[in-house]
Amino acid sequence: MNLSEREKKQILESIRDIPDFPKPGIIFKDITTLLNNPKAFKILMDHLEEHYKDAGIDYIAGAESRGFIFGAPLADRLGAGFVPIRKPGKLPFTTIAEKYSLEYGFDEVEIHIDAFSGKPNPKVLFIDDLIATGGTANASINLIKKAGAASVDACFIINLAFLKGIERLSADTTVYSVLDI
Ligand code: AMP
């Protein structure tokens, strides 16, 4: 089921724009005001549950840290497991890692090696609050595959469409974004 225009507007208007954060020229999409708005948050979570309830998702993998906030309650609603994808050095057990390039330098994401070992051929949904250039999502999806996922879908609350991040994701990834900006 699609969101009505009114519901979309409610979610969109609950997200605050912070100009020049964390550096000049960036308009930061602040989702703390969405989380703080129980009506908007519920519309969003009900919608994501409805969208994925028959998709056969075994695990939700959330990107640190805002992907955790949407991913964990959605996993609970879908009866799926939740798996954190974290910055280096945060996960306590054996990890596998994936490096990716930033404008200047590199960043890295990690996952526990046994994160998906509870199910054969698991179907995984990757979730983050926002996709910009797609670097984080692309590296995370590669990592999820390395960790043994049979298939990976991706979900974003906000897609900064002008940056074409979704085009950077592998063609076999089914992508859903709630708000295209
Ligand atoms: P990217 O790897 O360029 O797609 O950046 C996506 C990651 O950076 C996500 O984890 C976002 O939460 C964060 N991010 C990038 N740009 C913004 C923005 N304009 N507002 C809020 N978060 C952002």
Short mmCIF file of N, CA and C and ligand atoms in Angstrom, two decimals:
data_model
loop_
_atom_site.label_atom_id
_atom_site.label_comp_id
_atom_site.label_asym_id
_atom_site.label_seq_id
_atom_site.Cartn_x
_atom_site.Cartn_y
_atom_site.Cartn_z
N MET A 1 0.83 -1.21 0.00
CA MET A 1 0.00 0.00 0.00
C MET A 1 0.87 1.26 0.00
N ASN A 2 0.49 2.24 -0.84
CA ASN A 2 1.28 3.48 -0.90
C ASN A 2 0.86 4.43 0.22
N LEU A 3 1.76 5.31 0.58
CA LEU A 3 1.42 6.39 1.51
C LEU A 3 0.56 7.40 0.76
N SER A 4 -0.43 7.98 1.46
CA SER A 4 -1.20 9.06 0.82
C SER A 4 -0.30 10.30 0.78
N GLU A 5 -0.66 11.25 -0.07
CA GLU A 5 0.12 12.50 -0.16
C GLU A 5 0.15 13.20 1.20
N ARG A 6 -0.98 13.10 1.93
CA ARG A 6 -1.08 13.75 3.25
C ARG A 6 -0.10 13.11 4.24
N GLU A 7 -0.04 11.76 4.20
CA GLU A 7 0.88 11.05 5.11
C GLU A 7 2.34 11.36 4.76
N LYS A 8 2.63 11.39 3.45
CA LYS A 8 3.99 11.72 3.00
C LYS A 8 4.39 13.10 3.51
N LYS A 9 3.43 14.03 3.40
CA LYS A 9 3.67 15.42 3.81
C LYS A 9 3.94 15.47 5.32
N GLN A 10 3.16 14.67 6.07
CA GLN A 10 3.35 14.65 7.53
C GLN A 10 4.75 14.19 7.91
N ILE A 11 5.23 13.14 7.20
CA ILE A 11 6.58 12.64 7.49
C ILE A 11 7.61 13.67 7.06
N LEU A 12 7.44 14.19 5.83
CA LEU A 12 8.40 15.16 5.29
C LEU A 12 8.51 16.39 6.19
N GLU A 13 7.35 16.88 6.63
CA GLU A 13 7.37 18.11 7.44
C GLU A 13 7.89 17.87 8.85
N SER A 14 7.97 16.60 9.26
CA SER A 14 8.52 16.30 10.60
C SER A 14 10.05 16.25 10.57
N ILE A 15 10.64 16.27 9.38
CA ILE A 15 12.10 16.22 9.25
C ILE A 15 12.63 17.65 9.12
N ARG A 16 13.64 17.96 9.95
CA ARG A 16 14.15 19.35 10.01
C ARG A 16 15.38 19.50 9.13
N ASP A 17 15.45 20.57 8.36
CA ASP A 17 16.64 20.89 7.56
C ASP A 17 17.60 21.75 8.38
N ILE A 18 18.84 21.32 8.48
CA ILE A 18 19.86 22.13 9.17
C ILE A 18 20.90 22.55 8.13
N PRO A 19 20.86 23.81 7.71
CA PRO A 19 21.83 24.24 6.69
C PRO A 19 23.25 24.30 7.25
N ASP A 20 24.21 23.98 6.40
CA ASP A 20 25.64 24.08 6.72
C ASP A 20 26.07 23.19 7.88
N PHE A 21 25.46 22.02 8.03
CA PHE A 21 25.89 21.03 9.02
C PHE A 21 26.13 19.70 8.30
N PRO A 22 27.25 18.99 8.57
CA PRO A 22 28.35 19.34 9.49
C PRO A 22 29.38 20.27 8.86
N LYS A 23 29.16 20.63 7.56
CA LYS A 23 30.09 21.61 6.97
C LYS A 23 29.34 22.49 5.98
N PRO A 24 29.92 23.64 5.63
CA PRO A 24 29.24 24.58 4.73
C PRO A 24 28.78 23.91 3.44
N GLY A 25 27.57 24.24 3.01
CA GLY A 25 27.04 23.73 1.74
C GLY A 25 26.18 22.49 1.87
N ILE A 26 26.26 21.79 3.02
CA ILE A 26 25.43 20.59 3.23
C ILE A 26 24.14 21.00 3.94
N ILE A 27 23.01 20.51 3.41
CA ILE A 27 21.75 20.67 4.16
C ILE A 27 21.50 19.34 4.85
N PHE A 28 21.66 19.31 6.16
CA PHE A 28 21.54 18.07 6.92
C PHE A 28 20.07 17.79 7.20
N LYS A 29 19.63 16.58 6.85
CA LYS A 29 18.26 16.16 7.12
C LYS A 29 18.21 15.58 8.52
N ASP A 30 17.65 16.32 9.44
CA ASP A 30 17.64 15.95 10.86
C ASP A 30 16.38 15.15 11.18
N ILE A 31 16.56 13.82 11.35
CA ILE A 31 15.39 12.95 11.61
C ILE A 31 15.04 12.87 13.10
N THR A 32 15.78 13.57 13.97
CA THR A 32 15.43 13.53 15.40
C THR A 32 14.04 14.12 15.62
N THR A 33 13.66 15.09 14.77
CA THR A 33 12.33 15.70 14.91
C THR A 33 11.22 14.77 14.40
N LEU A 34 11.57 13.83 13.53
CA LEU A 34 10.62 12.78 13.11
C LEU A 34 10.43 11.77 14.25
N LEU A 35 11.53 11.38 14.87
CA LEU A 35 11.47 10.41 15.98
C LEU A 35 10.69 11.00 17.16
N ASN A 36 10.78 12.30 17.29
CA ASN A 36 10.18 13.03 18.40
C ASN A 36 8.69 13.32 18.18
N ASN A 37 8.21 12.94 16.99
CA ASN A 37 6.83 13.23 16.59
C ASN A 37 6.11 11.87 16.47
N PRO A 38 5.42 11.44 17.55
CA PRO A 38 4.87 10.07 17.57
C PRO A 38 3.93 9.76 16.41
N LYS A 39 3.16 10.77 15.96
CA LYS A 39 2.23 10.53 14.85
C LYS A 39 2.99 10.21 13.57
N ALA A 40 3.99 11.06 13.26
CA ALA A 40 4.76 10.88 12.02
C ALA A 40 5.57 9.58 12.08
N PHE A 41 6.15 9.29 13.23
CA PHE A 41 6.97 8.07 13.38
C PHE A 41 6.09 6.83 13.20
N LYS A 42 4.88 6.87 13.74
CA LYS A 42 3.98 5.71 13.61
C LYS A 42 3.51 5.52 12.17
N ILE A 43 3.19 6.63 11.50
CA ILE A 43 2.79 6.53 10.08
C ILE A 43 3.91 5.85 9.30
N LEU A 44 5.15 6.27 9.56
CA LEU A 44 6.30 5.71 8.84
C LEU A 44 6.48 4.22 9.15
N MET A 45 6.48 3.86 10.44
CA MET A 45 6.74 2.46 10.81
C MET A 45 5.60 1.55 10.34
N ASP A 46 4.35 2.02 10.43
CA ASP A 46 3.20 1.23 9.92
C ASP A 46 3.37 1.00 8.42
N HIS A 47 3.82 2.04 7.73
CA HIS A 47 3.99 1.94 6.28
C HIS A 47 5.11 0.95 5.92
N LEU A 48 6.23 1.03 6.63
CA LEU A 48 7.34 0.11 6.33
C LEU A 48 6.93 -1.33 6.63
N GLU A 49 6.19 -1.53 7.70
CA GLU A 49 5.71 -2.87 8.05
C GLU A 49 4.82 -3.42 6.94
N GLU A 50 3.89 -2.58 6.49
CA GLU A 50 2.97 -2.95 5.42
C GLU A 50 3.75 -3.29 4.12
N HIS A 51 4.74 -2.45 3.82
CA HIS A 51 5.51 -2.60 2.59
C HIS A 51 6.29 -3.92 2.57
N TYR A 52 6.81 -4.33 3.74
CA TYR A 52 7.72 -5.49 3.76
C TYR A 52 7.12 -6.75 4.39
N LYS A 53 5.84 -6.69 4.82
CA LYS A 53 5.34 -7.81 5.62
C LYS A 53 5.30 -9.14 4.86
N ASP A 54 5.13 -9.10 3.55
CA ASP A 54 5.10 -10.35 2.79
C ASP A 54 6.35 -10.55 1.94
N ALA A 55 7.43 -9.84 2.28
CA ALA A 55 8.64 -9.88 1.44
C ALA A 55 9.59 -11.01 1.84
N GLY A 56 9.27 -11.74 2.89
CA GLY A 56 10.11 -12.87 3.28
C GLY A 56 11.48 -12.45 3.81
N ILE A 57 11.52 -11.31 4.50
CA ILE A 57 12.79 -10.81 5.05
C ILE A 57 13.18 -11.64 6.29
N ASP A 58 14.41 -12.20 6.25
CA ASP A 58 14.90 -12.97 7.41
C ASP A 58 15.64 -12.08 8.41
N TYR A 59 16.40 -11.10 7.88
CA TYR A 59 17.17 -10.21 8.74
C TYR A 59 17.09 -8.79 8.21
N ILE A 60 17.12 -7.84 9.16
CA ILE A 60 17.31 -6.44 8.78
C ILE A 60 18.68 -6.03 9.26
N ALA A 61 19.49 -5.47 8.34
CA ALA A 61 20.81 -4.97 8.69
C ALA A 61 20.75 -3.44 8.66
N GLY A 62 21.02 -2.82 9.80
CA GLY A 62 20.93 -1.36 9.91
C GLY A 62 22.31 -0.73 9.94
N ALA A 63 22.47 0.42 9.25
CA ALA A 63 23.74 1.13 9.23
C ALA A 63 23.84 2.03 10.45
N GLU A 64 25.04 1.98 11.10
CA GLU A 64 25.27 2.86 12.25
C GLU A 64 25.13 4.32 11.84
N SER A 65 24.47 5.14 12.62
CA SER A 65 23.69 4.73 13.77
C SER A 65 22.20 4.93 13.54
N ARG A 66 21.86 5.77 12.55
CA ARG A 66 20.42 6.04 12.39
C ARG A 66 19.67 4.88 11.76
N GLY A 67 20.38 4.00 11.06
CA GLY A 67 19.75 2.80 10.53
C GLY A 67 19.28 1.86 11.64
N PHE A 68 19.92 1.97 12.82
CA PHE A 68 19.51 1.13 13.96
C PHE A 68 18.11 1.53 14.44
N ILE A 69 17.87 2.85 14.39
CA ILE A 69 16.65 3.40 15.01
C ILE A 69 15.41 2.94 14.23
N PHE A 70 15.52 2.87 12.91
CA PHE A 70 14.39 2.40 12.10
C PHE A 70 14.43 0.89 11.92
N GLY A 71 15.63 0.33 11.85
CA GLY A 71 15.77 -1.10 11.56
C GLY A 71 15.32 -2.01 12.70
N ALA A 72 15.66 -1.66 13.92
CA ALA A 72 15.34 -2.57 15.03
C ALA A 72 13.82 -2.71 15.26
N PRO A 73 13.06 -1.58 15.31
CA PRO A 73 11.61 -1.77 15.47
C PRO A 73 10.95 -2.45 14.27
N LEU A 74 11.49 -2.22 13.07
CA LEU A 74 10.92 -2.88 11.89
C LEU A 74 11.19 -4.39 11.95
N ALA A 75 12.39 -4.76 12.39
CA ALA A 75 12.71 -6.19 12.54
C ALA A 75 11.73 -6.85 13.51
N ASP A 76 11.47 -6.17 14.60
CA ASP A 76 10.52 -6.71 15.59
C ASP A 76 9.13 -6.90 14.97
N ARG A 77 8.69 -5.91 14.22
CA ARG A 77 7.36 -5.99 13.59
C ARG A 77 7.29 -7.11 12.55
N LEU A 78 8.41 -7.37 11.86
CA LEU A 78 8.40 -8.37 10.78
C LEU A 78 8.76 -9.77 11.29
N GLY A 79 9.12 -9.87 12.56
CA GLY A 79 9.56 -11.17 13.08
C GLY A 79 10.90 -11.58 12.49
N ALA A 80 11.74 -10.58 12.16
CA ALA A 80 13.06 -10.83 11.58
C ALA A 80 14.13 -10.54 12.63
N GLY A 81 15.36 -11.01 12.36
CA GLY A 81 16.48 -10.67 13.24
C GLY A 81 17.01 -9.29 12.88
N PHE A 82 17.69 -8.65 13.83
CA PHE A 82 18.33 -7.36 13.53
C PHE A 82 19.84 -7.50 13.63
N VAL A 83 20.55 -6.94 12.64
CA VAL A 83 22.02 -7.02 12.59
C VAL A 83 22.60 -5.61 12.44
N PRO A 84 23.48 -5.20 13.36
CA PRO A 84 24.10 -3.88 13.20
C PRO A 84 25.31 -3.91 12.28
N ILE A 85 25.39 -2.90 11.40
CA ILE A 85 26.60 -2.67 10.59
C ILE A 85 27.27 -1.46 11.20
N ARG A 86 28.54 -1.65 11.65
CA ARG A 86 29.15 -0.62 12.49
C ARG A 86 30.46 -0.08 11.93
N LYS A 87 30.88 1.04 12.47
CA LYS A 87 32.19 1.61 12.16
C LYS A 87 33.26 0.69 12.77
N PRO A 88 34.49 0.75 12.27
CA PRO A 88 35.53 -0.18 12.73
C PRO A 88 35.77 -0.12 14.24
N GLY A 89 36.01 -1.33 14.79
CA GLY A 89 36.42 -1.42 16.19
C GLY A 89 35.29 -1.43 17.20
N LYS A 90 34.04 -1.42 16.74
CA LYS A 90 32.92 -1.34 17.68
C LYS A 90 32.32 -2.71 18.01
N LEU A 91 32.40 -3.66 17.06
CA LEU A 91 31.76 -4.95 17.27
C LEU A 91 32.71 -5.89 18.01
N PRO A 92 32.23 -6.60 19.04
CA PRO A 92 33.12 -7.34 19.92
C PRO A 92 33.58 -8.71 19.39
N PHE A 93 32.80 -9.36 18.53
CA PHE A 93 33.15 -10.71 18.06
C PHE A 93 33.94 -10.57 16.75
N THR A 94 34.28 -11.71 16.13
CA THR A 94 35.04 -11.69 14.87
C THR A 94 34.22 -10.97 13.79
N THR A 95 34.87 -10.09 13.05
CA THR A 95 34.15 -9.29 12.05
C THR A 95 34.73 -9.49 10.66
N ILE A 96 33.94 -9.12 9.65
CA ILE A 96 34.48 -8.92 8.31
C ILE A 96 34.22 -7.44 7.96
N ALA A 97 35.08 -6.91 7.09
CA ALA A 97 35.04 -5.47 6.85
C ALA A 97 35.00 -5.17 5.36
N GLU A 98 34.53 -3.98 5.04
CA GLU A 98 34.52 -3.50 3.65
C GLU A 98 34.93 -2.03 3.69
N LYS A 99 35.97 -1.71 2.92
CA LYS A 99 36.44 -0.32 2.82
C LYS A 99 35.72 0.38 1.68
N TYR A 100 35.53 1.68 1.81
CA TYR A 100 35.00 2.45 0.68
C TYR A 100 35.60 3.84 0.69
N SER A 101 35.66 4.42 -0.51
CA SER A 101 36.33 5.71 -0.62
C SER A 101 35.37 6.86 -0.39
N LEU A 102 35.86 7.88 0.28
CA LEU A 102 35.12 9.12 0.49
C LEU A 102 35.75 10.17 -0.42
N GLU A 103 35.22 11.38 -0.36
CA GLU A 103 35.78 12.47 -1.15
C GLU A 103 37.29 12.57 -0.90
N TYR A 104 37.66 12.55 0.39
CA TYR A 104 39.08 12.49 0.75
C TYR A 104 39.26 11.30 1.68
N GLY A 105 40.04 10.30 1.24
CA GLY A 105 40.37 9.18 2.11
C GLY A 105 39.37 8.03 2.04
N PHE A 106 39.38 7.24 3.09
CA PHE A 106 38.59 6.00 3.12
C PHE A 106 37.75 5.91 4.40
N ASP A 107 36.69 5.12 4.31
CA ASP A 107 35.96 4.75 5.50
C ASP A 107 35.75 3.25 5.44
N GLU A 108 35.21 2.67 6.49
CA GLU A 108 35.09 1.22 6.56
C GLU A 108 33.84 0.85 7.36
N VAL A 109 33.21 -0.25 6.97
CA VAL A 109 32.08 -0.77 7.75
C VAL A 109 32.37 -2.22 8.13
N GLU A 110 31.84 -2.64 9.25
CA GLU A 110 32.07 -4.01 9.75
C GLU A 110 30.77 -4.69 10.14
N ILE A 111 30.82 -6.03 10.08
CA ILE A 111 29.67 -6.84 10.48
C ILE A 111 30.21 -8.09 11.18
N HIS A 112 29.44 -8.65 12.09
CA HIS A 112 29.86 -9.91 12.71
C HIS A 112 29.82 -11.03 11.68
N ILE A 113 30.85 -11.86 11.69
CA ILE A 113 31.02 -12.92 10.69
C ILE A 113 29.85 -13.92 10.69
N ASP A 114 29.24 -14.10 11.87
CA ASP A 114 28.15 -15.09 11.99
C ASP A 114 26.76 -14.43 12.02
N ALA A 115 26.69 -13.17 11.56
CA ALA A 115 25.44 -12.41 11.72
C ALA A 115 24.22 -13.10 11.10
N PHE A 116 24.42 -13.80 9.98
CA PHE A 116 23.28 -14.41 9.28
C PHE A 116 23.30 -15.94 9.35
N SER A 117 24.02 -16.47 10.32
CA SER A 117 24.21 -17.93 10.34
C SER A 117 22.99 -18.69 10.86
N GLY A 118 21.99 -17.98 11.35
CA GLY A 118 20.82 -18.67 11.91
C GLY A 118 19.84 -19.18 10.88
N LYS A 119 19.97 -18.75 9.62
CA LYS A 119 19.02 -19.15 8.57
C LYS A 119 19.77 -19.54 7.30
N PRO A 120 19.33 -20.58 6.60
CA PRO A 120 19.95 -20.92 5.32
C PRO A 120 19.50 -19.93 4.24
N ASN A 121 20.39 -19.54 3.33
CA ASN A 121 20.08 -18.62 2.23
C ASN A 121 19.26 -17.40 2.66
N PRO A 122 19.75 -16.66 3.63
CA PRO A 122 18.92 -15.59 4.18
C PRO A 122 18.66 -14.42 3.23
N LYS A 123 17.44 -13.89 3.32
CA LYS A 123 17.10 -12.66 2.60
C LYS A 123 17.23 -11.50 3.59
N VAL A 124 18.04 -10.52 3.20
CA VAL A 124 18.39 -9.44 4.12
C VAL A 124 17.88 -8.10 3.56
N LEU A 125 17.35 -7.29 4.45
CA LEU A 125 16.98 -5.92 4.09
C LEU A 125 17.95 -4.96 4.76
N PHE A 126 18.68 -4.19 3.94
CA PHE A 126 19.57 -3.15 4.46
C PHE A 126 18.76 -1.87 4.63
N ILE A 127 18.92 -1.21 5.78
CA ILE A 127 18.17 0.04 6.00
C ILE A 127 19.07 1.14 6.54
N ASP A 128 18.85 2.36 6.03
CA ASP A 128 19.50 3.54 6.58
C ASP A 128 18.52 4.70 6.48
N ASP A 129 18.79 5.77 7.23
CA ASP A 129 17.85 6.90 7.19
C ASP A 129 17.88 7.61 5.84
N LEU A 130 19.08 7.66 5.23
CA LEU A 130 19.23 8.52 4.05
C LEU A 130 20.28 7.96 3.12
N ILE A 131 20.03 8.06 1.80
CA ILE A 131 21.08 7.76 0.83
C ILE A 131 21.45 9.07 0.12
N ALA A 132 22.76 9.36 0.14
CA ALA A 132 23.26 10.56 -0.55
C ALA A 132 24.04 10.09 -1.78
N THR A 133 25.36 9.95 -1.68
CA THR A 133 26.14 9.47 -2.84
C THR A 133 26.04 7.96 -3.03
N GLY A 134 25.57 7.25 -2.00
CA GLY A 134 25.43 5.80 -2.10
C GLY A 134 26.66 5.02 -1.64
N GLY A 135 27.71 5.71 -1.24
CA GLY A 135 28.95 5.02 -0.83
C GLY A 135 28.75 4.09 0.36
N THR A 136 28.07 4.60 1.38
CA THR A 136 27.83 3.81 2.59
C THR A 136 26.98 2.59 2.27
N ALA A 137 25.90 2.82 1.52
CA ALA A 137 24.97 1.74 1.20
C ALA A 137 25.64 0.68 0.32
N ASN A 138 26.40 1.12 -0.66
CA ASN A 138 27.06 0.18 -1.57
C ASN A 138 28.04 -0.71 -0.80
N ALA A 139 28.85 -0.10 0.06
CA ALA A 139 29.80 -0.88 0.86
C ALA A 139 29.06 -1.83 1.81
N SER A 140 27.99 -1.35 2.40
CA SER A 140 27.23 -2.18 3.36
C SER A 140 26.60 -3.38 2.66
N ILE A 141 26.08 -3.16 1.46
CA ILE A 141 25.44 -4.25 0.72
C ILE A 141 26.50 -5.29 0.31
N ASN A 142 27.68 -4.82 -0.12
CA ASN A 142 28.78 -5.76 -0.42
C ASN A 142 29.14 -6.58 0.81
N LEU A 143 29.17 -5.91 1.94
CA LEU A 143 29.51 -6.57 3.20
C LEU A 143 28.46 -7.63 3.58
N ILE A 144 27.21 -7.28 3.42
CA ILE A 144 26.11 -8.20 3.74
C ILE A 144 26.22 -9.46 2.87
N LYS A 145 26.58 -9.26 1.59
CA LYS A 145 26.76 -10.42 0.69
C LYS A 145 27.94 -11.27 1.13
N LYS A 146 29.06 -10.59 1.49
CA LYS A 146 30.24 -11.31 1.98
C LYS A 146 29.90 -12.16 3.21
N ALA A 147 28.98 -11.65 4.02
CA ALA A 147 28.60 -12.35 5.26
C ALA A 147 27.62 -13.49 5.00
N GLY A 148 27.25 -13.70 3.72
CA GLY A 148 26.49 -14.90 3.37
C GLY A 148 25.04 -14.70 3.01
N ALA A 149 24.61 -13.46 2.82
CA ALA A 149 23.21 -13.25 2.42
C ALA A 149 22.97 -13.78 1.01
N ALA A 150 21.82 -14.41 0.81
CA ALA A 150 21.47 -14.91 -0.51
C ALA A 150 20.94 -13.78 -1.38
N SER A 151 20.20 -12.84 -0.77
CA SER A 151 19.73 -11.67 -1.53
C SER A 151 19.61 -10.49 -0.58
N VAL A 152 19.77 -9.29 -1.14
CA VAL A 152 19.74 -8.07 -0.33
C VAL A 152 18.81 -7.04 -0.98
N ASP A 153 17.84 -6.57 -0.21
CA ASP A 153 17.03 -5.41 -0.59
C ASP A 153 17.56 -4.21 0.18
N ALA A 154 17.21 -3.01 -0.26
CA ALA A 154 17.66 -1.82 0.47
C ALA A 154 16.50 -0.85 0.64
N CYS A 155 16.48 -0.20 1.82
CA CYS A 155 15.40 0.73 2.14
C CYS A 155 15.98 2.00 2.77
N PHE A 156 15.51 3.15 2.30
CA PHE A 156 15.94 4.44 2.84
C PHE A 156 14.70 5.27 3.14
N ILE A 157 14.74 6.01 4.23
CA ILE A 157 13.62 6.91 4.51
C ILE A 157 13.69 8.08 3.52
N ILE A 158 14.92 8.59 3.29
CA ILE A 158 15.11 9.74 2.40
C ILE A 158 16.14 9.39 1.32
N ASN A 159 15.79 9.69 0.07
CA ASN A 159 16.72 9.55 -1.05
C ASN A 159 17.00 10.95 -1.60
N LEU A 160 18.25 11.40 -1.47
CA LEU A 160 18.62 12.68 -2.10
C LEU A 160 18.84 12.37 -3.59
N ALA A 161 17.75 12.40 -4.34
CA ALA A 161 17.72 11.83 -5.70
C ALA A 161 18.73 12.49 -6.64
N PHE A 162 18.98 13.78 -6.42
CA PHE A 162 19.90 14.51 -7.33
C PHE A 162 21.33 13.98 -7.24
N LEU A 163 21.67 13.26 -6.18
CA LEU A 163 23.02 12.69 -6.05
C LEU A 163 23.14 11.31 -6.69
N LYS A 164 22.00 10.74 -7.13
CA LYS A 164 21.97 9.48 -7.87
C LYS A 164 22.68 8.33 -7.15
N GLY A 165 22.58 8.30 -5.82
CA GLY A 165 23.22 7.24 -5.02
C GLY A 165 22.66 5.86 -5.34
N ILE A 166 21.35 5.79 -5.61
CA ILE A 166 20.71 4.50 -5.86
C ILE A 166 21.31 3.84 -7.12
N GLU A 167 21.69 4.68 -8.08
CA GLU A 167 22.29 4.15 -9.32
C GLU A 167 23.63 3.46 -9.06
N ARG A 168 24.24 3.78 -7.92
CA ARG A 168 25.54 3.19 -7.58
C ARG A 168 25.38 1.78 -6.99
N LEU A 169 24.18 1.43 -6.58
CA LEU A 169 23.96 0.12 -5.96
C LEU A 169 23.85 -0.94 -7.04
N SER A 170 24.24 -2.17 -6.70
CA SER A 170 24.26 -3.22 -7.73
C SER A 170 22.84 -3.47 -8.24
N ALA A 171 22.77 -3.82 -9.51
CA ALA A 171 21.48 -3.90 -10.21
C ALA A 171 20.55 -4.97 -9.62
N ASP A 172 21.13 -5.94 -8.89
CA ASP A 172 20.27 -6.98 -8.33
C ASP A 172 19.70 -6.60 -6.96
N THR A 173 19.90 -5.34 -6.55
CA THR A 173 19.34 -4.88 -5.27
C THR A 173 18.02 -4.16 -5.52
N THR A 174 16.95 -4.66 -4.90
CA THR A 174 15.66 -3.99 -4.99
C THR A 174 15.64 -2.86 -3.96
N VAL A 175 15.41 -1.64 -4.44
CA VAL A 175 15.52 -0.47 -3.56
C VAL A 175 14.16 0.19 -3.37
N TYR A 176 13.87 0.56 -2.12
CA TYR A 176 12.67 1.35 -1.85
C TYR A 176 13.05 2.57 -1.02
N SER A 177 12.64 3.75 -1.48
CA SER A 177 12.84 4.95 -0.66
C SER A 177 11.48 5.58 -0.40
N VAL A 178 11.26 6.00 0.86
CA VAL A 178 9.95 6.54 1.24
C VAL A 178 9.77 7.94 0.68
N LEU A 179 10.81 8.77 0.81
CA LEU A 179 10.74 10.17 0.34
C LEU A 179 11.87 10.44 -0.64
N ASP A 180 11.54 10.85 -1.85
CA ASP A 180 12.59 11.24 -2.82
C ASP A 180 12.66 12.75 -2.85
N ILE A 181 13.84 13.27 -2.56
CA ILE A 181 13.98 14.72 -2.47
C ILE A 181 14.94 15.20 -3.56
P1 AMP B 1 26.39 8.46 1.35
O1 AMP B 1 27.39 7.39 1.70
O2 AMP B 1 27.00 9.64 0.65
O3 AMP B 1 25.17 7.91 0.63
O4 AMP B 1 25.89 9.08 2.74
C1 AMP B 1 24.92 8.40 3.48
C2 AMP B 1 25.22 8.45 4.96
O5 AMP B 1 25.57 9.75 5.40
C3 AMP B 1 23.98 8.05 5.71
O6 AMP B 1 24.34 7.24 6.82
C4 AMP B 1 23.36 9.38 6.13
O7 AMP B 1 22.79 9.27 7.41
C5 AMP B 1 24.50 10.37 6.10
N1 AMP B 1 24.18 11.60 5.35
C6 AMP B 1 24.73 11.99 4.17
N2 AMP B 1 24.21 13.16 3.75
C7 AMP B 1 23.31 13.53 4.67
C8 AMP B 1 22.40 14.66 4.80
N3 AMP B 1 22.33 15.63 3.90
N4 AMP B 1 21.59 14.71 5.88
C9 AMP B 1 21.64 13.71 6.81
N5 AMP B 1 22.45 12.65 6.75
C10 AMP B 1 23.29 12.54 5.70
#
